PDB file of C-alpha atoms in Angstrom:
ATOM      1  CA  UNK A 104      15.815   0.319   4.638  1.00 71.00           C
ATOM      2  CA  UNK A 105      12.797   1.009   2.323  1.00 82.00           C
ATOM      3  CA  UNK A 106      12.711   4.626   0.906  1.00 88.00           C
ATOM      4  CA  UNK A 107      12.184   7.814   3.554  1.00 85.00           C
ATOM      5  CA  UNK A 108       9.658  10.182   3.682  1.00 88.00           C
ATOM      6  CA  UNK A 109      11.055  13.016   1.257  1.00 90.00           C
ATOM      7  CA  UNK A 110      12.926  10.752  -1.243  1.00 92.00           C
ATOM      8  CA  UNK A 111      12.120   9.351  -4.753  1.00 95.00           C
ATOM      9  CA  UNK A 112       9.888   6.593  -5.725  1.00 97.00           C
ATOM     10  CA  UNK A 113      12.112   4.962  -8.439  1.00 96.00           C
ATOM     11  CA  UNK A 114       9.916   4.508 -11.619  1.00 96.00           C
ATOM     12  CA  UNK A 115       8.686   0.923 -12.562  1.00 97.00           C
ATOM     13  CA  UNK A 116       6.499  -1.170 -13.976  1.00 97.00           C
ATOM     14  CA  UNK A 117       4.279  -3.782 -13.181  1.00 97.00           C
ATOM     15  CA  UNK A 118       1.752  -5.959 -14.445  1.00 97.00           C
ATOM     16  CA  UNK A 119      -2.302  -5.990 -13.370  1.00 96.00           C
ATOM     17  CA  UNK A 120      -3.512  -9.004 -11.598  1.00 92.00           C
ATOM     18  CA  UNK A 121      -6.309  -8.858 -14.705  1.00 88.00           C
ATOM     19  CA  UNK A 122      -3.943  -7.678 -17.270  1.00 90.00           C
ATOM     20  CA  UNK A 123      -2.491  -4.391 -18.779  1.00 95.00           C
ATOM     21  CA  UNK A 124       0.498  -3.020 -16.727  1.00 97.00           C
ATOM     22  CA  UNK A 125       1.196   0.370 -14.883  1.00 97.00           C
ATOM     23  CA  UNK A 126       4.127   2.250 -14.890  1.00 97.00           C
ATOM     24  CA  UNK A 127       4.703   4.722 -11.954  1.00 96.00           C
ATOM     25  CA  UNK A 128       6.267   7.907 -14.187  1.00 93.00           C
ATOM     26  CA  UNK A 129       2.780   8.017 -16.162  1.00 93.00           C
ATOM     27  CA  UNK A 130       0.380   8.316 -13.139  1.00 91.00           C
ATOM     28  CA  UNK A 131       0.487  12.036 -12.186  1.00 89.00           C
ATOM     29  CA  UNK A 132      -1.669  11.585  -9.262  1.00 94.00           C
ATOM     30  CA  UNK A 133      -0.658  10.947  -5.310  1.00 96.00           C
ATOM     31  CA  UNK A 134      -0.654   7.322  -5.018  1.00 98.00           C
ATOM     32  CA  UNK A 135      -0.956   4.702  -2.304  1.00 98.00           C
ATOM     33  CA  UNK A 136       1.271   2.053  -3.063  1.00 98.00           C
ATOM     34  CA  UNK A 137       1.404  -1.048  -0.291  1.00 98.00           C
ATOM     35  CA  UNK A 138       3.969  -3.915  -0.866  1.00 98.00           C
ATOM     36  CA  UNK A 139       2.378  -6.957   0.682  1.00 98.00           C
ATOM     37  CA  UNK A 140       1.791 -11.059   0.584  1.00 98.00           C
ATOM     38  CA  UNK A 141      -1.478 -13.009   0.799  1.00 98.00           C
ATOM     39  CA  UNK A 142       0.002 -15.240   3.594  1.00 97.00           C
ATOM     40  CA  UNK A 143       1.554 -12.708   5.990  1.00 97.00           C
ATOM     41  CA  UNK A 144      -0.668 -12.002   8.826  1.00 97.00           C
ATOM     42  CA  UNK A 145       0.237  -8.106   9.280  1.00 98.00           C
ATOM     43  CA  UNK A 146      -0.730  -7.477   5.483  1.00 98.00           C
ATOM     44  CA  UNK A 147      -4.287  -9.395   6.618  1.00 98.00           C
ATOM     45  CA  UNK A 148      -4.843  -7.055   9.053  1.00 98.00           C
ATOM     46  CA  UNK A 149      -3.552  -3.643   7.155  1.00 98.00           C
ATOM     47  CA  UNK A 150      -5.673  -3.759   4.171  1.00 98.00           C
ATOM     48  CA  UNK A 151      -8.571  -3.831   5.292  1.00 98.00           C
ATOM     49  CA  UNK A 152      -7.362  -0.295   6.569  1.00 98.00           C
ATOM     50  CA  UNK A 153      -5.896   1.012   3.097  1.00 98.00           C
ATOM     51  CA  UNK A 154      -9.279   0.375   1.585  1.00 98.00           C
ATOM     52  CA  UNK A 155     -11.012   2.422   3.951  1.00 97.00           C
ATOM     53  CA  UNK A 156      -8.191   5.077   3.246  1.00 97.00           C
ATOM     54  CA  UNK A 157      -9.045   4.229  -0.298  1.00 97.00           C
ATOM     55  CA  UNK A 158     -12.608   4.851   0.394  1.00 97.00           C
ATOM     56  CA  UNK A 159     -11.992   8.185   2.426  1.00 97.00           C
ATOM     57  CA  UNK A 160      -9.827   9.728  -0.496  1.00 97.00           C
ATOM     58  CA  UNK A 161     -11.216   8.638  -4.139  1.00 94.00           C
ATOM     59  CA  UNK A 162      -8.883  11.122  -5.659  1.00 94.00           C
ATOM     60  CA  UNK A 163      -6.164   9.333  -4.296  1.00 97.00           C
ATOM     61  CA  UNK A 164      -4.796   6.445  -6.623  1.00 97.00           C
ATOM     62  CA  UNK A 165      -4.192   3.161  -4.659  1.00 98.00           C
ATOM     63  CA  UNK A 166      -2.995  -0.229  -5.510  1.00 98.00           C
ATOM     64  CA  UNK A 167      -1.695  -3.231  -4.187  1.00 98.00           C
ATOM     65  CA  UNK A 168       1.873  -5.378  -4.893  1.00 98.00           C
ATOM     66  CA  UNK A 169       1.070  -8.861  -4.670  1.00 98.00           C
ATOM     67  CA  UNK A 170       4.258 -10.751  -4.166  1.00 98.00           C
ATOM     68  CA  UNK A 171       2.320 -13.822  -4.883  1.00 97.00           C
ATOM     69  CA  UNK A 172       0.347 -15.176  -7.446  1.00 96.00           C
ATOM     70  CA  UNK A 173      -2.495 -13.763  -9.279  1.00 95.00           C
ATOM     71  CA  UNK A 174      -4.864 -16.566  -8.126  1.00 96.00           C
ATOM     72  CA  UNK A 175      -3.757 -16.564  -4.410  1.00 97.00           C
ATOM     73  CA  UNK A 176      -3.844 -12.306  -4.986  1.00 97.00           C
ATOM     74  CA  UNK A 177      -7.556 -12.747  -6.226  1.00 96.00           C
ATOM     75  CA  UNK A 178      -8.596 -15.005  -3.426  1.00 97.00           C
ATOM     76  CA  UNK A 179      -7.139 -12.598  -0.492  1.00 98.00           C
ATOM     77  CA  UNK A 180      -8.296  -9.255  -1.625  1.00 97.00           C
ATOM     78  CA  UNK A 181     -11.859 -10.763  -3.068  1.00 97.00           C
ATOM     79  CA  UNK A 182     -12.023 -12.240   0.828  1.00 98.00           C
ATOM     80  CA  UNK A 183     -10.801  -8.716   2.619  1.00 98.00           C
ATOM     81  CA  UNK A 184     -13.441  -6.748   0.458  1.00 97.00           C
ATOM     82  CA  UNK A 185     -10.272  -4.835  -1.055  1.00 98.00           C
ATOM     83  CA  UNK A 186     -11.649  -2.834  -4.066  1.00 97.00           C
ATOM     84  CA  UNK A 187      -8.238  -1.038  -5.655  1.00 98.00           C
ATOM     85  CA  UNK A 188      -6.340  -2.764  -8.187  1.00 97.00           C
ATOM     86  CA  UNK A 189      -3.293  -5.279  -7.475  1.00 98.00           C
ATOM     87  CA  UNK A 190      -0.270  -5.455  -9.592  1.00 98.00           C
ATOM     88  CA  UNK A 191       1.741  -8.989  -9.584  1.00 98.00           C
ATOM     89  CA  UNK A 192       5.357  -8.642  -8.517  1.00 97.00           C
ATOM     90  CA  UNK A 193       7.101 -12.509  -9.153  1.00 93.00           C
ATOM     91  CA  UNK A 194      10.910 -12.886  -7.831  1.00 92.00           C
ATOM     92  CA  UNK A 195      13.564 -11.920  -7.145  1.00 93.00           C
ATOM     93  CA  UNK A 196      11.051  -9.044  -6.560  1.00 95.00           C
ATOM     94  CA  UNK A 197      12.777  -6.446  -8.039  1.00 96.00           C
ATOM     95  CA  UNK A 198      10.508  -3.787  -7.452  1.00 97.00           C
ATOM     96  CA  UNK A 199      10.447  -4.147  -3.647  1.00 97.00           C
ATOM     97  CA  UNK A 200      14.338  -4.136  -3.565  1.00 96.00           C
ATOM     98  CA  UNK A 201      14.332  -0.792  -5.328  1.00 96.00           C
ATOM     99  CA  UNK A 202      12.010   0.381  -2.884  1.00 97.00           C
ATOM    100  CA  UNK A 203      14.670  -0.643  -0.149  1.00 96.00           C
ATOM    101  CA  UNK A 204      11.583  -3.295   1.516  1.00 95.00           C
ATOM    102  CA  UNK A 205      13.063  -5.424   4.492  1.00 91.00           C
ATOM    103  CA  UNK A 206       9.931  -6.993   4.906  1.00 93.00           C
ATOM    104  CA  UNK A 207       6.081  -6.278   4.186  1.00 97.00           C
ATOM    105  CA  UNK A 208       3.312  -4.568   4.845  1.00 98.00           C
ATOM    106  CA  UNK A 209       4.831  -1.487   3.430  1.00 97.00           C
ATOM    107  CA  UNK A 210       3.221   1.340   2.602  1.00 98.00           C
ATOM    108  CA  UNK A 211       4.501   4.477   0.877  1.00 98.00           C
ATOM    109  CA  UNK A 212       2.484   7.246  -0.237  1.00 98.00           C
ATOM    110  CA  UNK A 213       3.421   9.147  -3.378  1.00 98.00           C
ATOM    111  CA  UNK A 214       3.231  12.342  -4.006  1.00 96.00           C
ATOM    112  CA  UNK A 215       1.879  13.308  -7.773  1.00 93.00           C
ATOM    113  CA  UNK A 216       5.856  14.176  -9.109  1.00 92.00           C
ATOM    114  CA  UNK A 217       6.730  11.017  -7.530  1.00 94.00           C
ATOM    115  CA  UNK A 218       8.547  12.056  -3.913  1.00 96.00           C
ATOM    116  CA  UNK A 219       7.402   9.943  -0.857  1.00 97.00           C
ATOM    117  CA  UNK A 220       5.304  12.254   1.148  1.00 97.00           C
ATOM    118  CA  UNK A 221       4.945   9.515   4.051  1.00 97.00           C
ATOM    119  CA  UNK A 222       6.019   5.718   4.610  1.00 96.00           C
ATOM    120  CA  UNK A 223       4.703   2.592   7.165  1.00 96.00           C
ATOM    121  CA  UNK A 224       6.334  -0.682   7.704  1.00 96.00           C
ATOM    122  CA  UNK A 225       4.142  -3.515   9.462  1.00 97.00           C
ATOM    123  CA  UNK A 226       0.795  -2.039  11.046  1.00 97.00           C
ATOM    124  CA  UNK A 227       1.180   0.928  13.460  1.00 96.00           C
ATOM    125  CA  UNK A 228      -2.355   2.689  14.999  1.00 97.00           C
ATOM    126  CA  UNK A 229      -0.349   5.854  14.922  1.00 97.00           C
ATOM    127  CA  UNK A 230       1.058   5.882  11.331  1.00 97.00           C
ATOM    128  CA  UNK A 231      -1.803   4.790   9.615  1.00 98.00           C
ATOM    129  CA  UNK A 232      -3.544   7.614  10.961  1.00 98.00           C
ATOM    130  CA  UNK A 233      -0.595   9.888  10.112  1.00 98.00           C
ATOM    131  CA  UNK A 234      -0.995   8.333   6.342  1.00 97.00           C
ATOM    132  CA  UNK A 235      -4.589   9.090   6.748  1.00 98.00           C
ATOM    133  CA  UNK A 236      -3.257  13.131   7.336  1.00 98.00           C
ATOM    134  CA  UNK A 237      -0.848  12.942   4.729  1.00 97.00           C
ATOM    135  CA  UNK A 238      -3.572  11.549   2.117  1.00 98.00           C
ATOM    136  CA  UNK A 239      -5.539  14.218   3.034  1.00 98.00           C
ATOM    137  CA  UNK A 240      -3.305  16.852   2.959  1.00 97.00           C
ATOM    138  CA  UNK A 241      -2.013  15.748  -0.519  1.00 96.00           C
ATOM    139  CA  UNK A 242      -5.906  15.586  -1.958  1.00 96.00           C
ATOM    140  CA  UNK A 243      -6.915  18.808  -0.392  1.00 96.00           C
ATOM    141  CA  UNK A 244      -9.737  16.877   1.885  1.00 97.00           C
ATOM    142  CA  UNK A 245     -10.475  16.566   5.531  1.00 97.00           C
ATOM    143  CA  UNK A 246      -8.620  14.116   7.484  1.00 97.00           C
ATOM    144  CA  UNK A 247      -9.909  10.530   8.614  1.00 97.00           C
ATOM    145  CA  UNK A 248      -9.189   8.585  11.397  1.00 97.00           C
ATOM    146  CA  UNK A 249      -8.730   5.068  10.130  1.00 97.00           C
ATOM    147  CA  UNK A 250      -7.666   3.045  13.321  1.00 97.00           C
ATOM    148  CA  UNK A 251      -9.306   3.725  16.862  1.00 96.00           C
ATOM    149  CA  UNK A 252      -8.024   1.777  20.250  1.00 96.00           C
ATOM    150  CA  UNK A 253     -11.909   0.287  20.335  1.00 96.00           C
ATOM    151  CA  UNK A 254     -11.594  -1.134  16.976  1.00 95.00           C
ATOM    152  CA  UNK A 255      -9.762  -4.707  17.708  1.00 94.00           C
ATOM    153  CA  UNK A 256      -6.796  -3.357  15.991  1.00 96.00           C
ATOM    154  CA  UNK A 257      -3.813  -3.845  18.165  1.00 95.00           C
ATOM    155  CA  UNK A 258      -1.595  -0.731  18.611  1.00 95.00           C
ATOM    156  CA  UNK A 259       1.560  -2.022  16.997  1.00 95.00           C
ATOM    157  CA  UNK A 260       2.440  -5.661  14.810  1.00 94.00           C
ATOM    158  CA  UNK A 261       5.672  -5.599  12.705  1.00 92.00           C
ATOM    159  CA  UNK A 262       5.266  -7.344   9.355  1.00 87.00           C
TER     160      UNK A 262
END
């Protein structure tokens, strides 16, 4: 069961997709963090969402975990129009286990001391509007509705 809302994101690091790495205990920002692969359909149709949440906020840190590789993780974001950086997670995927991930899409958002302020598994209309508040909330900015019922977007798809 990945990590709950009010719980600790467990420090890590990761390498860029272009180089460099990022460790979580140096950011000191809220941070959108989504756990996802290039060939699952559910993460297709989230992050298209996450960068317009990414758009909405640009206080807000966001990146990506690629469970696959950096050439297949260049080719799906570059084709989704996906903007924030992408970290490169290779197996046994560590990272994702100590973020308790049963499957992905998952999203958690982080709050600047590192507690999860709100999580999402798969795609849910209602939760990524709730992340949407949360982001907000966290930033000190004015809510956006990502995700309407006249947008294509169905109202529920596990990952």
């Amino acid at each position: 069961m990945p990590i709950a809302t009010g719980g600790c994101a467990p420090d890590f690091s990761l390498p860029y997709r272009d180089g460099g790495t990022f460790r979580l205990a140096e950011i000191g920002t809220p941070l959108l963090l989504v756990f996802y692969k290039t060939t699952c359909p559910t993460s297709r149709l989230l992050l298209p969402f996450l960068e317009r949440l990414h758009q909405a906020y640009p206080m807000l840190a966001a990146l990506g975990v690629s469970q696959d590789p950096a050439a297949e993780t260049d080719a799906f974001v570059g084709e989704l129009g996906v903007t924030f950086p992408m970290l490169i997670e290779d197996r046994p995927w560590e990272v994702s286990a100590r973020f308790g991930l049963v499957g992905v899409p998952t999203v958690f958002l982080i709050g600047p001391i590192g507690g999860v302020e709100d999580a999402m598994e798969g795609w849910q209309r209602s939760a990524i509007n709730r992340l949407s508040a949360s982001a907000a909330r966290l930033v000190g900015a004015a809510p956006v509705t990502l995700s309407t019922p006249d947008d294509g977007a169905p109202e529920l798809k596990p990952g």
